[in-house]
């Protein structure tokens, strides 16, 4: 068993831990990641941690980003922020015999832990986690396997179903199946009750998702989803169901689950889309904490802890479910690298649970430092 780091906010030399905040990225969720980085830069406990910004531009350039520049990554005129190409010195993360270092033209500096704030492909699918493992760099959040399965809605549903976790009806459309016989794919999807939601299997933040109310709209919706991911999942909608979410922390003695939050839509056919999440207007309300019967709350929180454990998650996650009119709970998905923006559900439910945003950041870093890289 891995033993906790002797002082998770202090390096052996006595200096504060150097935290590499890795954010941005080449995925369509670049702007969301930048918002999260700004929030962390504003809230991290600077008496305990020395923050080093490592931004990845949309074209894939890794560059050093100062704390003031990170804090300035805000929504302007309803437009999400973006890292400028060449906005800072180029950096390289690499492993050495003395531990991971951050290289710039000015020299090498040690890096103790990575705070991962990348979303979408390359960020929460196990890719950056595997890179950190390969150079011996501790990092926040789940490991490679849990990240990869949690990112893939098809594999995630297969695992949940095998573990007896309640999920809704769905159809997975792989690129081979769609290429070989699209009509058969459409026929299978038509067996679901409408409306359905057509989703890229490995994207987040509601990117590429279409609500389809009748079979005639399926083909176009599938092609939209395939612009983001060649593998597509079509989920049966739950008309009139409540969308309930909660946060999970790795407590060291099993999962700890937050109070419940609820997404309440006032328009857009009840669809919590990308714009609603990150540039919300009057069409959406986030209710934290939300009210449900005590027995239902216990069931939701118990399932969230079970999902976290079944997937082998570490650090933190957000679990989303549907609560039907007859009080059935259906797990929709788990997000192993949940959003950390001002409007994100994860920080809000933990704030309502008595852990403020700065303490949440500290908790994630302490968890990352308490475990080693490699098999565990």
Coordinates of C-alpha atoms in Angstrom, one line a residue:
X1 CA 0.0 0.0 0.0
X2 CA 1.3 3.5 -0.9
X3 CA 2.1 5.6 2.2
X4 CA 1.0 9.2 2.3
X5 CA 3.7 11.8 1.5
X6 CA 5.1 13.1 4.8
X7 CA 4.0 16.6 4.0
X8 CA 1.7 16.9 1.0
X9 CA 2.2 20.7 0.8
X10 CA 6.0 20.7 1.2
X11 CA 8.9 19.2 -0.7
X12 CA 11.6 17.3 1.1
X13 CA 13.8 20.3 0.7
X14 CA 11.4 22.4 2.7
X15 CA 10.2 24.5 -0.3
X16 CA 6.5 24.7 -1.3
X17 CA 5.4 22.1 -3.7
X18 CA 5.6 23.2 -7.4
X19 CA 2.3 22.5 -9.1
X20 CA 2.1 22.3 -12.8
X21 CA -1.4 23.4 -13.9
X22 CA -1.8 21.7 -17.3
X23 CA -4.7 23.2 -19.3
X24 CA -5.9 24.3 -22.7
X25 CA -5.4 21.5 -25.2
X26 CA -6.3 20.7 -28.8
X27 CA -9.9 19.4 -28.1
X28 CA -13.1 21.4 -28.6
X29 CA -13.2 21.9 -24.9
X30 CA -10.1 24.2 -24.9
X31 CA -12.1 27.2 -23.7
X32 CA -13.7 25.3 -20.8
X33 CA -10.2 24.2 -19.7
X34 CA -8.9 27.7 -19.8
X35 CA -11.8 28.9 -17.6
X36 CA -11.0 26.2 -15.1
X37 CA -7.3 27.2 -15.0
X38 CA -8.3 30.8 -14.3
X39 CA -10.4 29.6 -11.4
X40 CA -7.7 27.5 -9.9
X41 CA -5.1 30.2 -10.3
X42 CA -7.3 32.6 -8.4
X43 CA -8.2 30.2 -5.6
X44 CA -5.1 28.0 -4.9
X45 CA -3.4 28.4 -1.5
X46 CA -0.2 30.3 -2.5
X47 CA 1.2 29.8 1.0
X48 CA 1.4 26.1 0.4
X49 CA 1.9 25.7 -3.4
X50 CA 3.9 27.4 -6.1
X51 CA 1.8 27.4 -9.2
X52 CA 3.3 26.9 -12.6
X53 CA 1.1 27.4 -15.7
X54 CA 1.6 24.9 -18.5
X55 CA -0.8 25.9 -21.3
X56 CA -1.4 23.8 -24.5
X57 CA -2.6 25.8 -27.4
X58 CA -5.2 24.6 -29.9
X59 CA -2.3 23.8 -32.3
X60 CA -0.6 21.7 -29.6
X61 CA 2.2 24.1 -28.5
X62 CA 3.2 23.7 -24.8
X63 CA 4.0 27.0 -23.3
X64 CA 4.6 28.7 -19.9
X65 CA 1.7 30.8 -18.7
X66 CA 2.1 33.3 -15.9
X67 CA -0.4 33.4 -13.0
X68 CA -1.8 36.8 -14.0
X69 CA -2.3 35.6 -17.6
X70 CA -4.1 32.5 -16.3
X71 CA -6.4 34.6 -14.1
X72 CA -7.2 36.7 -17.1
X73 CA -8.7 33.8 -19.0
X74 CA -12.3 34.8 -18.7
X75 CA -15.5 34.9 -20.8
X76 CA -15.6 38.1 -22.9
X77 CA -18.9 39.0 -24.7
X78 CA -20.1 35.4 -24.3
X79 CA -17.0 34.0 -25.9
X80 CA -14.9 31.5 -24.1
X81 CA -11.1 32.3 -23.6
X82 CA -8.3 30.9 -25.7
X83 CA -4.6 30.6 -25.3
X84 CA -2.7 32.7 -27.9
X85 CA -0.2 30.8 -30.0
X86 CA 3.3 31.8 -28.9
X87 CA 1.9 33.6 -25.8
X88 CA 4.7 32.3 -23.6
X89 CA 8.1 30.4 -23.7
X90 CA 7.9 26.9 -25.0
X91 CA 8.1 24.3 -22.4
X92 CA 8.9 20.5 -22.3
X93 CA 8.0 18.2 -19.4
X94 CA 10.4 15.2 -19.1
X95 CA 11.6 12.7 -16.6
X96 CA 15.1 12.6 -15.1
X97 CA 16.9 10.4 -12.7
X98 CA 16.1 13.0 -10.0
X99 CA 12.4 13.3 -10.9
X100 CA 10.3 15.2 -13.4
X101 CA 11.4 18.6 -14.6
X102 CA 10.0 21.5 -16.6
X103 CA 12.4 22.6 -19.4
X104 CA 12.5 26.0 -20.9
X105 CA 15.4 27.8 -22.8
X106 CA 16.3 29.4 -19.4
X107 CA 16.9 25.9 -17.9
X108 CA 15.2 23.1 -16.0
X109 CA 13.1 23.4 -12.9
X110 CA 11.7 20.5 -10.8
X111 CA 8.0 19.8 -10.9
X112 CA 6.4 17.9 -8.0
X113 CA 2.8 17.3 -9.1
X114 CA 0.5 18.1 -12.1
X115 CA -3.0 19.6 -11.6
X116 CA -4.8 18.3 -14.7
X117 CA -7.3 20.7 -16.1
X118 CA -7.5 19.3 -19.7
X119 CA -10.9 18.2 -20.9
X120 CA -11.9 16.1 -23.9
X121 CA -9.7 13.8 -25.9
X122 CA -6.1 14.0 -24.8
X123 CA -7.1 15.3 -21.4
X124 CA -9.5 13.0 -19.6
X125 CA -9.2 9.9 -21.7
X126 CA -6.0 8.5 -20.1
X127 CA -3.6 10.1 -22.6
X128 CA -2.2 12.9 -20.3
X129 CA -2.4 10.5 -17.4
X130 CA -0.2 8.0 -19.2
X131 CA 2.3 10.7 -20.1
X132 CA 2.5 11.7 -16.4
X133 CA 3.0 8.1 -15.5
X134 CA 5.8 7.7 -18.0
X135 CA 7.9 10.6 -16.7
X136 CA 7.2 9.8 -13.0
X137 CA 5.0 12.8 -12.3
X138 CA 2.2 12.6 -9.8
X139 CA -1.1 14.0 -11.0
X140 CA -4.6 14.8 -9.8
X141 CA -7.6 12.7 -10.6
X142 CA -8.0 9.1 -11.9
X143 CA -5.5 6.9 -13.5
X144 CA -5.2 5.7 -17.1
X145 CA -7.7 2.9 -17.1
X146 CA -10.5 4.7 -15.1
X147 CA -10.0 7.8 -17.2
X148 CA -10.2 5.9 -20.5
X149 CA -13.3 3.9 -19.6
X150 CA -15.0 6.9 -18.0
X151 CA -14.4 9.0 -21.2
X152 CA -15.9 6.3 -23.5
X153 CA -19.7 6.3 -22.9
X154 CA -20.0 2.9 -24.7
X155 CA -17.3 1.1 -22.5
X156 CA -18.6 2.9 -19.4
X157 CA -22.2 1.7 -20.0
X158 CA -20.9 -1.9 -20.6
X159 CA -19.0 -1.8 -17.3
X160 CA -21.9 -0.3 -15.4
X161 CA -24.4 -2.9 -16.8
X162 CA -22.1 -5.8 -15.9
X163 CA -21.9 -4.4 -12.4
X164 CA -25.6 -4.2 -12.0
X165 CA -25.7 -0.4 -12.0
X166 CA -29.0 0.9 -13.5
X167 CA -28.6 2.6 -16.8
X168 CA -31.0 3.6 -19.6
X169 CA -31.5 1.9 -23.0
X170 CA -28.9 2.8 -25.6
X171 CA -27.4 1.8 -28.9
X172 CA -23.7 2.1 -29.7
X173 CA -22.7 2.7 -33.3
X174 CA -19.0 1.9 -34.0
X175 CA -17.4 3.3 -37.2
X176 CA -17.2 -0.2 -38.7
X177 CA -20.9 -0.8 -38.1
X178 CA -21.9 2.5 -39.5
X179 CA -19.7 2.0 -42.6
X180 CA -20.9 -1.5 -43.2
X181 CA -24.7 -1.1 -42.7
X182 CA -26.0 2.3 -41.6
X183 CA -29.6 1.3 -42.3
X184 CA -29.3 -1.5 -39.7
X185 CA -27.9 1.0 -37.2
X186 CA -30.8 3.3 -37.8
X187 CA -33.2 0.4 -37.4
X188 CA -31.8 -0.5 -34.1
X189 CA -31.9 3.0 -32.8
X190 CA -35.6 3.3 -34.0
X191 CA -36.4 0.7 -31.5
X192 CA -35.7 3.1 -28.7
X193 CA -38.4 5.4 -27.3
X194 CA -38.1 9.0 -28.6
X195 CA -36.8 11.5 -27.9
X196 CA -33.3 10.2 -28.0
X197 CA -29.9 11.9 -27.5
X198 CA -27.2 11.2 -30.1
X199 CA -23.8 11.7 -28.6
X200 CA -20.1 11.3 -29.6
X201 CA -18.9 8.4 -27.4
X202 CA -15.8 10.2 -26.3
X203 CA -16.5 13.9 -26.0
X204 CA -17.7 16.1 -23.1
X205 CA -19.3 19.4 -22.3
X206 CA -22.3 18.3 -24.4
X207 CA -20.2 18.9 -27.6
X208 CA -21.8 17.3 -30.7
X209 CA -25.0 16.2 -29.0
X210 CA -28.4 16.4 -30.7
X211 CA -31.8 15.8 -29.3
X212 CA -33.8 13.9 -31.8
X213 CA -37.6 13.7 -31.5
X214 CA -38.4 11.3 -34.4
X215 CA -36.5 8.8 -36.6
X216 CA -36.3 11.1 -39.6
X217 CA -33.7 13.2 -37.8
X218 CA -31.4 10.4 -36.8
X219 CA -29.0 10.2 -39.7
X220 CA -28.1 13.9 -39.7
X221 CA -27.7 13.8 -35.9
X222 CA -25.3 10.8 -36.1
X223 CA -23.2 12.6 -38.7
X224 CA -23.0 15.6 -36.4
X225 CA -21.8 13.4 -33.6
X226 CA -19.3 11.7 -35.9
X227 CA -17.7 15.1 -36.6
X228 CA -16.4 14.8 -33.0
X229 CA -15.9 11.1 -32.7
X230 CA -16.3 8.2 -35.2
X231 CA -18.0 6.2 -32.4
X232 CA -21.5 7.3 -31.4
X233 CA -23.9 6.4 -28.6
X234 CA -27.6 7.0 -28.9
X235 CA -29.4 7.2 -25.5
X236 CA -33.1 6.9 -24.9
X237 CA -34.4 10.1 -23.2
X238 CA -36.3 10.3 -20.0
X239 CA -39.2 12.7 -20.5
X240 CA -40.0 14.5 -17.4
X241 CA -37.0 13.1 -15.4
X242 CA -35.0 15.3 -13.1
X243 CA -31.2 15.6 -13.9
X244 CA -29.4 15.1 -10.6
X245 CA -25.6 15.4 -10.1
X246 CA -23.2 15.0 -7.2
X247 CA -19.5 15.1 -6.6
X248 CA -17.3 12.3 -5.2
X249 CA -14.0 12.7 -3.5
X250 CA -11.5 9.9 -2.8
X251 CA -11.3 10.2 1.0
X252 CA -8.6 7.5 1.5
X253 CA -11.2 5.3 3.2
X254 CA -13.6 5.0 0.3
X255 CA -15.6 7.5 -1.7
X256 CA -17.1 10.5 -0.1
X257 CA -20.2 11.9 -1.8
X258 CA -21.5 15.5 -1.7
X259 CA -24.9 16.9 -1.4
X260 CA -27.0 16.7 -4.6
X261 CA -27.4 19.4 -7.2
X262 CA -29.9 19.6 -10.0
X263 CA -29.9 21.1 -13.5
X264 CA -33.3 22.7 -14.2
X265 CA -33.9 23.8 -17.8
X266 CA -36.4 26.4 -18.7
X267 CA -36.1 26.1 -22.5
X268 CA -34.2 24.4 -25.3
X269 CA -36.5 21.3 -24.9
X270 CA -34.8 20.5 -21.6
X271 CA -31.4 20.1 -23.2
X272 CA -28.4 21.1 -21.1
X273 CA -26.2 22.0 -24.0
X274 CA -22.7 23.6 -24.3
X275 CA -23.9 27.2 -24.2
X276 CA -26.2 26.5 -21.3
X277 CA -23.3 25.1 -19.3
X278 CA -20.7 27.8 -19.8
X279 CA -22.5 30.9 -20.9
X280 CA -25.8 30.4 -19.0
X281 CA -28.7 32.7 -19.3
X282 CA -32.3 32.5 -18.2
X283 CA -32.7 29.1 -19.8
X284 CA -31.0 27.1 -17.0
X285 CA -30.9 27.1 -13.2
X286 CA -28.4 25.1 -11.0
X287 CA -30.1 24.2 -7.7
X288 CA -27.7 23.3 -4.9
X289 CA -28.6 21.6 -2.8
X290 CA -31.7 20.2 -4.4
X291 CA -34.5 18.4 -2.5
X292 CA -35.4 14.8 -3.0
X293 CA -36.9 12.3 -0.6
X294 CA -34.4 11.0 2.0
X295 CA -34.6 7.5 0.7
X296 CA -34.0 8.6 -2.9
X297 CA -31.1 10.8 -1.9
X298 CA -29.5 7.9 0.0
X299 CA -29.9 5.7 -3.1
X300 CA -28.4 8.3 -5.5
X301 CA -25.4 8.9 -3.2
X302 CA -24.9 5.2 -2.7
X303 CA -24.9 4.6 -6.4
X304 CA -22.5 7.5 -7.0
X305 CA -20.0 5.9 -4.5
X306 CA -20.5 2.5 -6.2
X307 CA -19.9 3.9 -9.6
X308 CA -16.7 5.6 -8.4
X309 CA -15.5 2.3 -6.9
X310 CA -16.5 0.1 -9.8
X311 CA -14.6 2.3 -12.3
X312 CA -11.5 2.4 -10.0
X313 CA -11.6 6.2 -9.8
X314 CA -9.1 8.2 -7.8
X315 CA -9.1 11.8 -6.6
X316 CA -12.5 13.1 -7.7
X317 CA -15.4 12.7 -10.1
X318 CA -18.9 13.9 -10.8
X319 CA -21.7 11.4 -11.2
X320 CA -24.8 12.3 -13.2
X321 CA -28.2 10.5 -13.0
X322 CA -31.8 10.8 -14.0
X323 CA -34.6 10.6 -11.4
X324 CA -37.8 9.5 -13.1
X325 CA -41.3 10.5 -12.0
X326 CA -41.7 7.1 -10.3
X327 CA -38.4 7.6 -8.4
X328 CA -36.3 5.3 -10.5
X329 CA -32.6 6.3 -10.5
X330 CA -30.7 5.8 -13.8
X331 CA -27.0 6.6 -13.9
X332 CA -26.2 8.6 -17.0
X333 CA -22.5 9.0 -16.7
X334 CA -19.4 9.6 -14.6
X335 CA -17.0 12.4 -15.4
X336 CA -13.5 11.6 -14.1
X337 CA -12.2 15.2 -14.7
X338 CA -15.2 17.4 -14.0
X339 CA -15.4 21.1 -14.9
X340 CA -13.9 23.6 -12.4
X341 CA -15.4 26.8 -13.7
X342 CA -17.5 29.3 -11.6
X343 CA -20.7 27.7 -13.0
X344 CA -19.5 24.1 -12.8
X345 CA -21.5 21.7 -10.7
X346 CA -18.6 19.9 -8.9
X347 CA -17.3 23.0 -7.0
X348 CA -20.8 24.1 -6.2
X349 CA -22.0 20.8 -4.6
X350 CA -18.8 20.6 -2.5
X351 CA -19.1 24.2 -1.4
X352 CA -22.6 23.4 -0.2
X353 CA -21.2 20.3 1.5
X354 CA -18.9 22.5 3.6
X355 CA -15.6 22.4 1.5
X356 CA -14.8 25.7 -0.1
X357 CA -13.0 26.0 -3.5
X358 CA -9.5 26.5 -2.1
X359 CA -9.9 23.5 0.2
X360 CA -11.1 21.4 -2.8
X361 CA -7.9 22.3 -4.7
X362 CA -5.8 21.4 -1.7
X363 CA -7.6 18.2 -1.2
X364 CA -7.0 17.1 -4.8
X365 CA -3.3 17.9 -4.5
X366 CA -3.0 16.1 -1.2
X367 CA -4.6 13.0 -2.7
X368 CA -2.3 13.2 -5.7
X369 CA 0.8 13.4 -3.5
X370 CA -0.4 10.5 -1.3
X371 CA 0.0 8.0 -4.1
X372 CA 2.9 7.0 -6.3
X373 CA 2.9 6.6 -10.0
X374 CA 2.8 3.2 -11.6
X375 CA 0.6 0.2 -10.5
X376 CA -1.3 0.8 -7.3

